[in-house]
PDB file of C-alpha atoms in Angstrom:
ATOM      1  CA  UNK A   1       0.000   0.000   0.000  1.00 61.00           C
ATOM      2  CA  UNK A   2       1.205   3.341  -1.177  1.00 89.00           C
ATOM      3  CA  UNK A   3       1.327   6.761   0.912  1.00 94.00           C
ATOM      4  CA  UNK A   4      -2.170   7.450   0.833  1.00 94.00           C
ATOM      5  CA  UNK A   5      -3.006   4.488   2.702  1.00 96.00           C
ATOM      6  CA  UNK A   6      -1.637   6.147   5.659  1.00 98.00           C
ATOM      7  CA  UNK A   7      -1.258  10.098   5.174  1.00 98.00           C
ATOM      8  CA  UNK A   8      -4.327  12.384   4.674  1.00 98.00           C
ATOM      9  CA  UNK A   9      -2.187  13.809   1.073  1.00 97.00           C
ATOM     10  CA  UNK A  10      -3.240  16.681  -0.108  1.00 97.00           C
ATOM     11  CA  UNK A  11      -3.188  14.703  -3.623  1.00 94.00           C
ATOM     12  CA  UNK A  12      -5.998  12.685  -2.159  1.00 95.00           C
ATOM     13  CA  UNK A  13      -7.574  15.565  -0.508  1.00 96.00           C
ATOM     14  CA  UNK A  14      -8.189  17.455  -4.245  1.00 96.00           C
ATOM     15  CA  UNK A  15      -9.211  14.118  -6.045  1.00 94.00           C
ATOM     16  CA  UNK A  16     -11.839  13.717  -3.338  1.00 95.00           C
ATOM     17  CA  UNK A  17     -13.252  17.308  -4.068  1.00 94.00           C
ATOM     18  CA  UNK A  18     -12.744  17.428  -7.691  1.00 94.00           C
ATOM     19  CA  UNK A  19     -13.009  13.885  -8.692  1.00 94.00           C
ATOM     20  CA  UNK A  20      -9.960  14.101 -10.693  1.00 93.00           C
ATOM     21  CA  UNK A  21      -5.935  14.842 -10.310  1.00 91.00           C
ATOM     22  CA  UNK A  22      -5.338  18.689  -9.819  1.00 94.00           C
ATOM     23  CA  UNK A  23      -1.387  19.109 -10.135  1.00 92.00           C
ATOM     24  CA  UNK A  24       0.279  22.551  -8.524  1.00 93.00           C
ATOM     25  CA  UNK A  25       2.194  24.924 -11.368  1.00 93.00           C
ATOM     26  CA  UNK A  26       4.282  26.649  -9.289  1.00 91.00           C
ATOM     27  CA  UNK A  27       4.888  30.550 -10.239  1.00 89.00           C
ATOM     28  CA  UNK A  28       7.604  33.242  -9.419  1.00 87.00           C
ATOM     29  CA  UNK A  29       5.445  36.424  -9.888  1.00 81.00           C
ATOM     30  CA  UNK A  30       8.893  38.690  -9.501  1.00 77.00           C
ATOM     31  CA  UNK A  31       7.925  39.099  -5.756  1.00 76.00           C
ATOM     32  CA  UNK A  32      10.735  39.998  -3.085  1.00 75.00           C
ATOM     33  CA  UNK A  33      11.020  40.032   0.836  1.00 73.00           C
ATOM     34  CA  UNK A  34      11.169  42.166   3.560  1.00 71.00           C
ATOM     35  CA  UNK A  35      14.372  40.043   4.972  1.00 64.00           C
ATOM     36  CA  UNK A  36      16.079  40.590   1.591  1.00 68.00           C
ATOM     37  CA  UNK A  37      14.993  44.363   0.583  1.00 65.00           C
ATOM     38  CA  UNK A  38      16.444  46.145   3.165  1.00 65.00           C
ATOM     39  CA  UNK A  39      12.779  46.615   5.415  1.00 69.00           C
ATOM     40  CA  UNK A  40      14.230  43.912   7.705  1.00 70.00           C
ATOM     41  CA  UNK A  41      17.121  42.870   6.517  1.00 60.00           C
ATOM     42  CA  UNK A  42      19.273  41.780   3.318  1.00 64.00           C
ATOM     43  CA  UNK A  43      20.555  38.844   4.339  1.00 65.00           C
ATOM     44  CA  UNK A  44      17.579  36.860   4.177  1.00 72.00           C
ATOM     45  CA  UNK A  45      17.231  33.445   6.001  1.00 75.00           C
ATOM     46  CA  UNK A  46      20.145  31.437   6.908  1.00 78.00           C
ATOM     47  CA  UNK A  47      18.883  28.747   4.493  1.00 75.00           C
ATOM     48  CA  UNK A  48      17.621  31.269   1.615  1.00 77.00           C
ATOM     49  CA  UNK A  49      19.332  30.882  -1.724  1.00 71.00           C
ATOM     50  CA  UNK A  50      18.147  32.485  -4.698  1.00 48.00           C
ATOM     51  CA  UNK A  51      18.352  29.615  -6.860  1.00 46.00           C
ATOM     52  CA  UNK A  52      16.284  27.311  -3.935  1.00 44.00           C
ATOM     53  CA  UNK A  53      13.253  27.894  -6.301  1.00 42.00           C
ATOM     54  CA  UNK A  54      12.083  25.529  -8.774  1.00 39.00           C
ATOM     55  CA  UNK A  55      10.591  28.823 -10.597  1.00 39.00           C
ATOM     56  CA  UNK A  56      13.242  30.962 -10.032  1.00 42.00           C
ATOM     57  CA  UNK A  57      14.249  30.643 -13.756  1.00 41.00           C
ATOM     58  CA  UNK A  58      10.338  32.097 -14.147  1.00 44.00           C
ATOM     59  CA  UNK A  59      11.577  35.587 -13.315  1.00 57.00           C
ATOM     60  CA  UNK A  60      10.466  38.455 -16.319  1.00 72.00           C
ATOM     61  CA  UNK A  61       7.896  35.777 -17.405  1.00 86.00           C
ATOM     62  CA  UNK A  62       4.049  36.602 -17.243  1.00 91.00           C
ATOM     63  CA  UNK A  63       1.738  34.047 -14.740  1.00 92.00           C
ATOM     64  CA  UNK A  64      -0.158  32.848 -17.666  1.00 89.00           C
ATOM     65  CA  UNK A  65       2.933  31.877 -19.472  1.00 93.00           C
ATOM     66  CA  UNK A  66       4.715  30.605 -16.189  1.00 91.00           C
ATOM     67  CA  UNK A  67       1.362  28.328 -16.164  1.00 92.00           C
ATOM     68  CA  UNK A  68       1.297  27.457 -19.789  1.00 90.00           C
ATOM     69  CA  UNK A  69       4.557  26.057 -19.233  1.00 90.00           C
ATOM     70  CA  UNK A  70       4.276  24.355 -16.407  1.00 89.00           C
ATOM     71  CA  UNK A  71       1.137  22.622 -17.939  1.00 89.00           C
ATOM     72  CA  UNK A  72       2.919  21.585 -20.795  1.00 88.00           C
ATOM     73  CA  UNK A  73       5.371  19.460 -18.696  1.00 86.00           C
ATOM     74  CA  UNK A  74       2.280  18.497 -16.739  1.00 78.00           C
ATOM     75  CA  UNK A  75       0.548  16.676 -18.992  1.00 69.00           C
ATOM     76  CA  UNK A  76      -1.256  14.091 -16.952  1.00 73.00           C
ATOM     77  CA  UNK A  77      -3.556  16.254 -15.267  1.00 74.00           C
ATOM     78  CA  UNK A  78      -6.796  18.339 -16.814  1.00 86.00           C
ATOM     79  CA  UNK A  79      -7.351  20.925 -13.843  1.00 94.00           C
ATOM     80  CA  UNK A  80      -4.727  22.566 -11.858  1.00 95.00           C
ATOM     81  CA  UNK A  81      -3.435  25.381  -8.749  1.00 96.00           C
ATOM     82  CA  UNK A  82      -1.467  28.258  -9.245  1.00 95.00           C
ATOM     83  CA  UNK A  83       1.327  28.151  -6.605  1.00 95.00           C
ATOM     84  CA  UNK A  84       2.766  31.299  -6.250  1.00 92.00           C
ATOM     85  CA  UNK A  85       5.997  30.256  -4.550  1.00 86.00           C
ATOM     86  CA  UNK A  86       8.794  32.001  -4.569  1.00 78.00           C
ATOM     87  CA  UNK A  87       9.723  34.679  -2.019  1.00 75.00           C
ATOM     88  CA  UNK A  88       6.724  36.193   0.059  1.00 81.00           C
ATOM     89  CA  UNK A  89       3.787  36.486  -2.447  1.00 85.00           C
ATOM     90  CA  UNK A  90       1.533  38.725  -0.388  1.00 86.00           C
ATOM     91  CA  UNK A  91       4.680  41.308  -0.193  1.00 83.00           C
ATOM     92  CA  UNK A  92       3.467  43.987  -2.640  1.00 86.00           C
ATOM     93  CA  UNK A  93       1.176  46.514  -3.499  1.00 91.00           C
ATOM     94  CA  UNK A  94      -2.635  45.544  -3.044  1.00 93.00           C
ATOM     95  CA  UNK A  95      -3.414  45.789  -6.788  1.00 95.00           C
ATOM     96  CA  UNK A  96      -0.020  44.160  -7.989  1.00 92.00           C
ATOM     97  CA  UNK A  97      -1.085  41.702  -6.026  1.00 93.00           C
ATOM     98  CA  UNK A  98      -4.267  41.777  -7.663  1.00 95.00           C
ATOM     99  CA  UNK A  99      -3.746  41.675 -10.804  1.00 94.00           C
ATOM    100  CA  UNK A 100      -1.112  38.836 -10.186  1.00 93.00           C
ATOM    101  CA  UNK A 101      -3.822  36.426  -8.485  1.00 95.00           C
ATOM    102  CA  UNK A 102      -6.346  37.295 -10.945  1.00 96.00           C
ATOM    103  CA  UNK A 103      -3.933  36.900 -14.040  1.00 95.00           C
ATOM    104  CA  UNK A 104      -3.743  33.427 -12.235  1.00 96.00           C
ATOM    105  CA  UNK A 105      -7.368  32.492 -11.917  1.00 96.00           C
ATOM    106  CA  UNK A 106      -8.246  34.173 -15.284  1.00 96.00           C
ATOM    107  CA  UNK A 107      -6.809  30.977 -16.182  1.00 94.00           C
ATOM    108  CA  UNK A 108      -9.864  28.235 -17.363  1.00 90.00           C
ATOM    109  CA  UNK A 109      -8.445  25.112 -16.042  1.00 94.00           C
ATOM    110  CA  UNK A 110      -7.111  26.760 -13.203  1.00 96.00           C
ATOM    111  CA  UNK A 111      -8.956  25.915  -9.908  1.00 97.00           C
ATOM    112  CA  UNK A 112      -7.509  28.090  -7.441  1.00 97.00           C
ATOM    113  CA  UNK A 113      -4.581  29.581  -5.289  1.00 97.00           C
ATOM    114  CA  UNK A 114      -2.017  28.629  -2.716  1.00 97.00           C
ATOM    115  CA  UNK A 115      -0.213  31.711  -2.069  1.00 96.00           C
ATOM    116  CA  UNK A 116       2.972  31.515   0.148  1.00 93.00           C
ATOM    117  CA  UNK A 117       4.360  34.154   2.143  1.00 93.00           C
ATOM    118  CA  UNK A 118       5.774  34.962   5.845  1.00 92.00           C
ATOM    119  CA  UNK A 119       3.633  35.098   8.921  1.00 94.00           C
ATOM    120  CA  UNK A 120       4.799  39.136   9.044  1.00 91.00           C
ATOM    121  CA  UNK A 121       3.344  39.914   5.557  1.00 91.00           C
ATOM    122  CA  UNK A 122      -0.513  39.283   5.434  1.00 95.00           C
ATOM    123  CA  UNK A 123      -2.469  42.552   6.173  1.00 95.00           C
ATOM    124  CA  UNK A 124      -6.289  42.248   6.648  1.00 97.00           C
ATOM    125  CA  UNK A 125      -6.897  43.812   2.722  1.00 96.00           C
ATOM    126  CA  UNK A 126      -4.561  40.690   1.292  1.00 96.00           C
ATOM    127  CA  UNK A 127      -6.835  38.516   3.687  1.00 97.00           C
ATOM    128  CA  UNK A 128     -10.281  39.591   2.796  1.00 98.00           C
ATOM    129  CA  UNK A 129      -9.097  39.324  -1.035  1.00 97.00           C
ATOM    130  CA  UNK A 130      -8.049  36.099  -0.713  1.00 97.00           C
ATOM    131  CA  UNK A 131     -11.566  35.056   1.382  1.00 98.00           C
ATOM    132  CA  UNK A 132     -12.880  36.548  -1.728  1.00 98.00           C
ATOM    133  CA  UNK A 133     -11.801  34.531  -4.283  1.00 97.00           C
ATOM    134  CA  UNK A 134     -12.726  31.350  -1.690  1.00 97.00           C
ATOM    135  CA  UNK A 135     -16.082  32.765  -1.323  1.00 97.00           C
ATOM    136  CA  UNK A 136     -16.227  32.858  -5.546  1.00 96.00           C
ATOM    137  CA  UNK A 137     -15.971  28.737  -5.316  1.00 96.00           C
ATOM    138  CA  UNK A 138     -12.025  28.898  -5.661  1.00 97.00           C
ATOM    139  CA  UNK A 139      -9.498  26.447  -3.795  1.00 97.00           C
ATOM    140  CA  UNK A 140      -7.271  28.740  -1.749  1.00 97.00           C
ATOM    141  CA  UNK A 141      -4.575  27.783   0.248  1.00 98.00           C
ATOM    142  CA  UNK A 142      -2.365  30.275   2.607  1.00 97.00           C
ATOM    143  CA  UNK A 143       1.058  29.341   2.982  1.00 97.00           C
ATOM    144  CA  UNK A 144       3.084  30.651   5.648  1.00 97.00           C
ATOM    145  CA  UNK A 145       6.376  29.669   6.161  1.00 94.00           C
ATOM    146  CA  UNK A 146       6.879  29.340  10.346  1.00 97.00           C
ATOM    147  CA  UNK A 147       9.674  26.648   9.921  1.00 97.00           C
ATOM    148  CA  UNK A 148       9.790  26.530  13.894  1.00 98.00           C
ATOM    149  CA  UNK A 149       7.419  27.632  17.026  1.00 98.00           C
ATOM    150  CA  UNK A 150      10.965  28.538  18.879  1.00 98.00           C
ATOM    151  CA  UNK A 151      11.393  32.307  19.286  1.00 97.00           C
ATOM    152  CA  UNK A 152      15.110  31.444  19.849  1.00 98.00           C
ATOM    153  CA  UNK A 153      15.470  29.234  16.510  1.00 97.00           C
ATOM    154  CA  UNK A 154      13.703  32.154  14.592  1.00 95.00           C
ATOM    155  CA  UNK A 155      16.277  34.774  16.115  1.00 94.00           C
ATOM    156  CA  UNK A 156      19.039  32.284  15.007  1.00 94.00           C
ATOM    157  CA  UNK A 157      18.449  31.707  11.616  1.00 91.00           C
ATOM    158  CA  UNK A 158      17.622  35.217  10.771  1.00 88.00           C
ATOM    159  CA  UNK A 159      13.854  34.725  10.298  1.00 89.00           C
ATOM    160  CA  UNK A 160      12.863  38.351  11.469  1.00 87.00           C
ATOM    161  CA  UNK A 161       9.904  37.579  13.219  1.00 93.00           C
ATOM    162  CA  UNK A 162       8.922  35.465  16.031  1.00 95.00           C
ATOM    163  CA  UNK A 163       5.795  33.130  16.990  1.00 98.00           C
ATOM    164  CA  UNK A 164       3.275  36.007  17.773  1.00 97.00           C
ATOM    165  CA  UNK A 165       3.646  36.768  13.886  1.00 96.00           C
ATOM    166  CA  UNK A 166       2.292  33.588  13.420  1.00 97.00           C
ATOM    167  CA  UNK A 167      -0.400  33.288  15.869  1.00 98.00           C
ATOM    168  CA  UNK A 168      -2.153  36.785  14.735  1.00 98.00           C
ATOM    169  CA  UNK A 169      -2.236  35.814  10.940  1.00 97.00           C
ATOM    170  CA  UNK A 170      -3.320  32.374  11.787  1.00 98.00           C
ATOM    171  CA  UNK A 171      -6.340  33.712  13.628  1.00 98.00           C
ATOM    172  CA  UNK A 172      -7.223  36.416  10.895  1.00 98.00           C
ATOM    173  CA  UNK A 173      -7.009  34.002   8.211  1.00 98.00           C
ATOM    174  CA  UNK A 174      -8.613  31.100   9.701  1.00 96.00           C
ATOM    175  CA  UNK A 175     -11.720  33.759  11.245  1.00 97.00           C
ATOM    176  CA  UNK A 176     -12.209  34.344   7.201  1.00 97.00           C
ATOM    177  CA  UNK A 177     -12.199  31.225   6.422  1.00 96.00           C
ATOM    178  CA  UNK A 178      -9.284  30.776   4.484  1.00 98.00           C
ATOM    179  CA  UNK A 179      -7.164  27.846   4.955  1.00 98.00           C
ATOM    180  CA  UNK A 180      -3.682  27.568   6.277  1.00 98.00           C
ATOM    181  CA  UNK A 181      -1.172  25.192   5.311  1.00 98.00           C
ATOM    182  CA  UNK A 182       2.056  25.985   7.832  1.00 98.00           C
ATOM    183  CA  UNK A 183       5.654  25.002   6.962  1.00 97.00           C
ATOM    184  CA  UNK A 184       8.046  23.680   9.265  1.00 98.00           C
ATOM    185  CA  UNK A 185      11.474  22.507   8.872  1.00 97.00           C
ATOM    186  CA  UNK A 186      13.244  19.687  11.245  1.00 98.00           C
ATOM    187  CA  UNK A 187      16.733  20.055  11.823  1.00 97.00           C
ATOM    188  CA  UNK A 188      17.338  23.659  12.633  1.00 96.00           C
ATOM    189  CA  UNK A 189      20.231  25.137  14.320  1.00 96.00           C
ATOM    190  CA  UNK A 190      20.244  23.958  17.898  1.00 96.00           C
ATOM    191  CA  UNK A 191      16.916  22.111  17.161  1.00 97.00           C
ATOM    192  CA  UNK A 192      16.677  17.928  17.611  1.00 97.00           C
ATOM    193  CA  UNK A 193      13.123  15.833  17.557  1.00 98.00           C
ATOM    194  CA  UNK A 194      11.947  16.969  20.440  1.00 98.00           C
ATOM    195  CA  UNK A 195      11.494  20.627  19.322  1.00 98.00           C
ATOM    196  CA  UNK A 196       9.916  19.440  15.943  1.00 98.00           C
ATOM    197  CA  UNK A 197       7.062  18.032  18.411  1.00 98.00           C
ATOM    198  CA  UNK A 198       6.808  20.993  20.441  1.00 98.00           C
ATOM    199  CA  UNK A 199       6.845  22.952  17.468  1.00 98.00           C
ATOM    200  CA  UNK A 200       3.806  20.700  15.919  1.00 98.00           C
ATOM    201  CA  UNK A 201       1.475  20.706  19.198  1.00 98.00           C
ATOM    202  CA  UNK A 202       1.638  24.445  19.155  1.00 98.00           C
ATOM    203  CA  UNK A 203       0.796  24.986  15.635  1.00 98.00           C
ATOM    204  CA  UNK A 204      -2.095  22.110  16.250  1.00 98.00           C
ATOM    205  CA  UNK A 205      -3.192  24.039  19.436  1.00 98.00           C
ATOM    206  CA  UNK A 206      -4.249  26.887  17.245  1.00 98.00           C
ATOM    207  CA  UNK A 207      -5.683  25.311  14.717  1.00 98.00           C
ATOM    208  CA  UNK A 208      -4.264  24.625  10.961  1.00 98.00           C
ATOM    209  CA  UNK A 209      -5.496  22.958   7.929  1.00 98.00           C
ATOM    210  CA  UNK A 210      -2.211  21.861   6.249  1.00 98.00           C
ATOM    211  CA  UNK A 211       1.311  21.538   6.824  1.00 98.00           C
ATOM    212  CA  UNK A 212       4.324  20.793   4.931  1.00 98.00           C
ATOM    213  CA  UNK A 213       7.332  19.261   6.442  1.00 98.00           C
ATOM    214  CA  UNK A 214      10.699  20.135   5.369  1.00 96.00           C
ATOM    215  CA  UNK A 215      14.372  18.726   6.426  1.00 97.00           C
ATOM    216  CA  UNK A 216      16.907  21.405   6.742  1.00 96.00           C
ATOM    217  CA  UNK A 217      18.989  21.158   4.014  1.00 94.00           C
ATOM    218  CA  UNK A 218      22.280  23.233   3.068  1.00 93.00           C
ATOM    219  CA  UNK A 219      22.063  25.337  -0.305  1.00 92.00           C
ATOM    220  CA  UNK A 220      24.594  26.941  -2.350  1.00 90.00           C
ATOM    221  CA  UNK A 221      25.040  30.789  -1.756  1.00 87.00           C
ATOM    222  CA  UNK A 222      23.576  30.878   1.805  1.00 88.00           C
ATOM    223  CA  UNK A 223      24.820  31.945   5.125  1.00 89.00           C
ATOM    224  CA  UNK A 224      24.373  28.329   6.166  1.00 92.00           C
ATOM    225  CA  UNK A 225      26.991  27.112   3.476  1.00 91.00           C
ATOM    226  CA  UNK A 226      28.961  29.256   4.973  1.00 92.00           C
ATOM    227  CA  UNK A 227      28.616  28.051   8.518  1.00 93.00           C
ATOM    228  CA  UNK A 228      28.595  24.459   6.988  1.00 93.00           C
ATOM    229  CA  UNK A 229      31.809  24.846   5.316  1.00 94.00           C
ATOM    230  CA  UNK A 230      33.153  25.960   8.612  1.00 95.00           C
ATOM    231  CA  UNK A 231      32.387  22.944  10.589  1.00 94.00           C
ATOM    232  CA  UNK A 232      29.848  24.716  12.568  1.00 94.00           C
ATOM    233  CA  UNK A 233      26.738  23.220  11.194  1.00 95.00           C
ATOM    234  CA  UNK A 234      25.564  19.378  12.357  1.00 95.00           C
ATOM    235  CA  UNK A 235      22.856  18.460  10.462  1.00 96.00           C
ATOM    236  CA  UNK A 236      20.401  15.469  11.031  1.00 97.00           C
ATOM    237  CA  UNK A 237      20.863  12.390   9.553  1.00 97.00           C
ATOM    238  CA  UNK A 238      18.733  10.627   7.141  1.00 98.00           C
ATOM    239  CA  UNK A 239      17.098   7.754  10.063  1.00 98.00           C
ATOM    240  CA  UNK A 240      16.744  10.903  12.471  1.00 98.00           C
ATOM    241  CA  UNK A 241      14.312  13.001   9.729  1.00 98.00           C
ATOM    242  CA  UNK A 242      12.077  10.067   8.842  1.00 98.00           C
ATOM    243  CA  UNK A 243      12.124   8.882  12.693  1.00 98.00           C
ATOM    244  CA  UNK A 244      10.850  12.580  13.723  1.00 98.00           C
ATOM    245  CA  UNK A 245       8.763  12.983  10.481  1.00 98.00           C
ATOM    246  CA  UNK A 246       6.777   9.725  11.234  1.00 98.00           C
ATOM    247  CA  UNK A 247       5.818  10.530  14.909  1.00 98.00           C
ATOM    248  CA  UNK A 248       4.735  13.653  13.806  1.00 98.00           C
ATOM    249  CA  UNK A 249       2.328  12.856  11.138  1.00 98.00           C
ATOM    250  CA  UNK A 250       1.427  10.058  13.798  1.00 98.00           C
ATOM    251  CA  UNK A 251       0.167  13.141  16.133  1.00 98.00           C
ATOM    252  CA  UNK A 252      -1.245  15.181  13.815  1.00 98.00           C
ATOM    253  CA  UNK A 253      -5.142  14.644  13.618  1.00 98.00           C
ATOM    254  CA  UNK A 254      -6.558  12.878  10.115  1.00 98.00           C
ATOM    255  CA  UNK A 255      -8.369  16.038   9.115  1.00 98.00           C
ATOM    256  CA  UNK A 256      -4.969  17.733   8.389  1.00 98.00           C
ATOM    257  CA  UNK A 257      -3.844  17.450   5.046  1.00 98.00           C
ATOM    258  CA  UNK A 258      -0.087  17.476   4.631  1.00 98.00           C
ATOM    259  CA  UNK A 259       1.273  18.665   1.290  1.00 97.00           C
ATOM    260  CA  UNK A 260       4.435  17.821   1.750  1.00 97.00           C
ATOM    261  CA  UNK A 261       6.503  15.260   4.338  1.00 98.00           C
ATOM    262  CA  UNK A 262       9.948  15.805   2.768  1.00 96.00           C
ATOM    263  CA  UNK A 263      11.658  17.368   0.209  1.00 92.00           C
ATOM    264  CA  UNK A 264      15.229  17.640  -1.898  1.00 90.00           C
ATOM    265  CA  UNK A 265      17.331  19.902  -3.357  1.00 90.00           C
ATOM    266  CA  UNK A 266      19.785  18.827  -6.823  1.00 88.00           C
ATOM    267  CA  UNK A 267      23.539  19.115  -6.960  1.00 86.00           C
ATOM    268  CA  UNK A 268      25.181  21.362  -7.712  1.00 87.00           C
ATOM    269  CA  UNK A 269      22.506  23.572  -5.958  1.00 90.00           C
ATOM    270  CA  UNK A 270      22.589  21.102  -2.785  1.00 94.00           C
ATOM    271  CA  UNK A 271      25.834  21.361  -0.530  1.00 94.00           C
ATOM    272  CA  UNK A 272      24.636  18.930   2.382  1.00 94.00           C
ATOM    273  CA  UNK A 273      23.392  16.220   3.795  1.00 96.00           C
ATOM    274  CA  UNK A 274      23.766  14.731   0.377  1.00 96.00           C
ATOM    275  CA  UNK A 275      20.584  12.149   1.463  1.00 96.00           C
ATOM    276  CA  UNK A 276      18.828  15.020   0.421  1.00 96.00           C
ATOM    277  CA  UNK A 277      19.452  14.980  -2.988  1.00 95.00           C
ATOM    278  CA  UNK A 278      17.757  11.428  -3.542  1.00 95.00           C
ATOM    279  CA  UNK A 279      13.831  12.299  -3.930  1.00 90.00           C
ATOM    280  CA  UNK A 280      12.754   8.803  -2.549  1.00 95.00           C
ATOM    281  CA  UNK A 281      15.132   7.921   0.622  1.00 96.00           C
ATOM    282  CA  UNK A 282      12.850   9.780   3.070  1.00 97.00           C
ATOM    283  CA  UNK A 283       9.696   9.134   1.267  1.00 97.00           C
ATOM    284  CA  UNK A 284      10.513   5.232   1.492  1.00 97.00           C
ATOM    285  CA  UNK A 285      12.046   5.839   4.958  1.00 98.00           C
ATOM    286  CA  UNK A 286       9.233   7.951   6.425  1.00 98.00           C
ATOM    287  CA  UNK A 287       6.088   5.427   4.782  1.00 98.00           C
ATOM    288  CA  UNK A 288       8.044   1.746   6.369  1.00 98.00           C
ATOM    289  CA  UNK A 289       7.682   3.222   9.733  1.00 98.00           C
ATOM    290  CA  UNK A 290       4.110   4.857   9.324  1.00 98.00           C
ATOM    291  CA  UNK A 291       3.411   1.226   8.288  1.00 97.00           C
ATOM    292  CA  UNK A 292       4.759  -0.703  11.268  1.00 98.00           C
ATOM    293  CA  UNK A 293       3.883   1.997  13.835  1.00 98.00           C
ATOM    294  CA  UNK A 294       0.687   3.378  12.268  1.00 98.00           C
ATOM    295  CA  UNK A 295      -0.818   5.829  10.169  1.00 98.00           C
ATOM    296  CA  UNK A 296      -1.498   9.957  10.591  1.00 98.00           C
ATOM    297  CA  UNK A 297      -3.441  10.223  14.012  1.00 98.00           C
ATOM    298  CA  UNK A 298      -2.396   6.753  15.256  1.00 98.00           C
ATOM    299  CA  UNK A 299      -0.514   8.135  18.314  1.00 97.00           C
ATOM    300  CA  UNK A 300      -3.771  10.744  19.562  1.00 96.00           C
TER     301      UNK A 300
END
């Protein structure tokens, strides 16, 4: 039995309410961030590398061409979502950002949205446009990239805003209805298993609709190659990620719907840990112990 047996996918989740495979065309609409335009910073994240995109080579390109593309390598699906990925994609003007989205969902095969951004960069008017297009009959997914419920761990890797960030958007968007998928990475800086779990019950505590989980891997052009190359950088190893990655889709109630439990970076783009770079280690890894210690929920 494959994934879905035992994870609440968000592949499963769309073919239940469209009766039919809905792929995700990612998008880079030429957005930026506050950590990387000088309004908080221009370093960015520790782990931020330009080229950590699959889009980024999207740049200068129009959404519907972006999705054009992207449908054209797609070919085994009929209706899709516009992922607008890269950077934060609610950091703009209100009617770039309008005219983005809409550009988007002008699109005829094009069910809906999942817009990600950071927990700092969702202002009521981005909110109640968003609820808009949900309350139109579009899918519409907010992304916010949390990474960890640590205040200490978001100080440390540069993150330029803390856990309050989170909780406030989380209750705006949620109170309109719009759902949130959160993203957290295992493996942090001065982060083991144990914080991953912490990290999870806090985010379930206040409510969240998806989440994508994420081991920390090294990039080229960061500040954490840096501190890699250095020697001041232990990562987690491969057994460690799909150990912590299991228990915590084992706590996290069936009603969640997790787009993601791992991901992987290419060389030459990937520095470290080079388990990274092979797509279906931690898939394998992570769905062998959901299948001897149980599925999503098992351990409520």
């Amino acid at each position: 039995m494959g994934l879905d047996q035992y994870v609440h996918t968000l592949g499963n989740h769309m073919k239940a309410r469209y009766g039919q495979k809905i792929h995700k065309l990612t998008i880079d609409a030429s957005f930026t961030c506050p950590n990387r335009d000088g309004t908080l910073g221009r370093g960015g994240c520790t782990f931020c590398n330009v080229t950590s995109f699959s889009a980024e080579a999207g740049q200068g390109k129009s959404v519907a061409l972006q999705l054009a593309e992207g449908k054209a390598r797609r070919g085994d699906a009929k209706r899709y979502m516009a992922y607008f990925q890269a950077y934060t994609s609610t950091y703009d003007e209100y009617q770039v950002l309008k005219r983005r989205y809409e550009e988007a969902l002008a699109v005829s095969d094009i069910v809906g949205l999942c817009v990600g951004t950071r927990p700092d960069c969702v202002p009521d008017s981005v909110l109640e446009l968003l609820a808009q297009y949900r309350e139109q009959g579009m899918e519409l997914w907010l992304e916010l990239g949390l990474q960890s419920a640590h205040d200490d761990t978001l100080k440390r890797i540069n993150r330029g805003h803390g856990f309050d960030a989170y909780r406030d958007t989380v209750a705006r968007a949620r109170a309109m209805g719009l759902q949130v998928c959160t993203h957290l990475i295992m493996g942090l800086p001065g982060e083991g298993p144990q914080h991953a779990f912490e990290t999870l019950d806090r985010v379930l505590e206040l409510g969240v609709d998806g989440l994508k989980l994420h081991p920390l891997h090294v990039v080229q052009n960061s500040t954490m190659a840096k501190q890699y190359a250095a020697g001041r950088l232990p990562l987690m190893d491969a057994d460690t990620y799909m150990d912590t990655a299991a228990e915590m889709i084992r706590r996290t109630p069936q009603s969640v719907v997790f787009h993601r439990i791992s991901a992987y970076a290419r060389p030459p783009e990937l520095v470290a840990p080079q388990w990274c770079g092979d797509k279906w280690l931690a898939l394998n890894g992570i769905l062998d112990r959901l299948k001897r210690d149980g599925g999503q929920g098992s351990a409520l």
